């Protein structure tokens, strides 16, 4: 049996790569399909396709937000490198612009160092960095999946409790039906007696049968029970089942609405309302199941 997983979870992992700290944060929420959004530093841009493949091997549904941070360690002693060719291009461009602007101010060394590409920290070996990032992502992904499974187990237990209450409420409604139908018959006969009118007995019986058929909800209760059993079967099988459960919630709600519309008593209406409340509670949680 596969474990039921939630689509809502969080994971964070860090590791040292050379003189830098590499941190990855993963957040996932519910979504119709698997949607991955990556925020990567420039040094890891080329890794995105591989990260998508890694995520698809572990997750089936949900919106996954992945964020990597690469920071130099304090006191790491990382050397700064000057790109002399880029520096020369910047200086040449600055002199050309200065010739066109009569009142231009000379650039300070600090301003030149801040120009993109002139100065950078000595980079960690690219292959080593990419390998470490991929491995760290796998570790975080495993932690995220474990968190999703723990939350999924809780959701499955909650749905199991509610579906048992649905079954009990439906059984209560079924037990009330004979008495309710008899009450309906008694009220009609009493009303006719008050009016003191002569009624054709055959026609009266036909009307009573018609009213009984109109208020009969045995089929709805049978279908409701079948949906209850299917929900239990799906929970027992586990695995990605959010879509199937969502469909069953719609079917359960349809039967509850029919029970409400056919109700001939306050107790029947209250029972249908209780069913709809329980079904809505389950439906809200089902939206988070993978």
PDB file of N, CA and C in Angstrom, residues 12 14 21-25 39-41 44 67-71:
ATOM      1  N   UNK A  12      14.163  22.580   4.219  1.00  0.00           N
ATOM      2  CA  UNK A  12      15.323  23.462   4.075  1.00  0.00           C
ATOM      3  C   UNK A  12      16.585  22.677   4.407  1.00  0.00           C
ATOM      4  N   UNK A  14      21.155  22.819   4.053  1.00  0.00           N
ATOM      5  CA  UNK A  14      22.345  23.632   3.775  1.00  0.00           C
ATOM      6  C   UNK A  14      23.582  22.747   3.766  1.00  0.00           C
ATOM      7  N   UNK A  21      28.576  28.878   1.500  1.00  0.00           N
ATOM      8  CA  UNK A  21      27.443  28.124   2.046  1.00  0.00           C
ATOM      9  C   UNK A  21      26.343  28.043   0.985  1.00  0.00           C
ATOM     10  N   UNK A  22      25.857  26.841   0.763  1.00  0.00           N
ATOM     11  CA  UNK A  22      24.790  26.629  -0.206  1.00  0.00           C
ATOM     12  C   UNK A  22      23.535  26.203   0.550  1.00  0.00           C
ATOM     13  N   UNK A  23      22.444  26.927   0.349  1.00  0.00           N
ATOM     14  CA  UNK A  23      21.181  26.649   1.042  1.00  0.00           C
ATOM     15  C   UNK A  23      20.065  26.508   0.018  1.00  0.00           C
ATOM     16  N   UNK A  24      19.211  25.510   0.225  1.00  0.00           N
ATOM     17  CA  UNK A  24      18.043  25.331  -0.635  1.00  0.00           C
ATOM     18  C   UNK A  24      16.793  25.272   0.236  1.00  0.00           C
ATOM     19  N   UNK A  25      15.760  25.975  -0.181  1.00  0.00           N
ATOM     20  CA  UNK A  25      14.458  25.946   0.497  1.00  0.00           C
ATOM     21  C   UNK A  25      13.403  25.483  -0.502  1.00  0.00           C
ATOM     22  N   UNK A  39      14.207  29.598  -8.284  1.00  0.00           N
ATOM     23  CA  UNK A  39      14.945  30.846  -8.136  1.00  0.00           C
ATOM     24  C   UNK A  39      16.399  30.468  -7.862  1.00  0.00           C
ATOM     25  N   UNK A  40      17.234  30.607  -8.886  1.00  0.00           N
ATOM     26  CA  UNK A  40      18.602  30.108  -8.809  1.00  0.00           C
ATOM     27  C   UNK A  40      19.601  31.234  -9.031  1.00  0.00           C
ATOM     28  N   UNK A  41      20.740  31.209  -8.326  1.00  0.00           N
ATOM     29  CA  UNK A  41      21.817  32.157  -8.638  1.00  0.00           C
ATOM     30  C   UNK A  41      22.391  31.837 -10.015  1.00  0.00           C
ATOM     31  N   UNK A  44      24.059  28.546 -10.935  1.00  0.00           N
ATOM     32  CA  UNK A  44      23.293  27.298 -10.956  1.00  0.00           C
ATOM     33  C   UNK A  44      22.221  27.273 -12.042  1.00  0.00           C
ATOM     34  N   UNK A  67      14.187  27.598  -3.970  1.00  0.00           N
ATOM     35  CA  UNK A  67      15.066  28.761  -3.906  1.00  0.00           C
ATOM     36  C   UNK A  67      16.449  28.332  -3.411  1.00  0.00           C
ATOM     37  N   UNK A  68      17.500  28.645  -4.182  1.00  0.00           N
ATOM     38  CA  UNK A  68      18.889  28.377  -3.790  1.00  0.00           C
ATOM     39  C   UNK A  68      19.571  29.686  -3.427  1.00  0.00           C
ATOM     40  N   UNK A  69      20.393  29.650  -2.369  1.00  0.00           N
ATOM     41  CA  UNK A  69      21.230  30.792  -2.005  1.00  0.00           C
ATOM     42  C   UNK A  69      22.679  30.326  -1.873  1.00  0.00           C
ATOM     43  N   UNK A  70      23.581  31.085  -2.483  1.00  0.00           N
ATOM     44  CA  UNK A  70      25.017  30.796  -2.408  1.00  0.00           C
ATOM     45  C   UNK A  70      25.688  32.000  -1.771  1.00  0.00           C
ATOM     46  N   UNK A  71      26.227  31.810  -0.548  1.00  0.00           N
ATOM     47  CA  UNK A  71      26.819  32.911   0.199  1.00  0.00           C
ATOM     48  C   UNK A  71      28.230  32.556   0.638  1.00  0.00           C
TER      49      UNK A  71
END
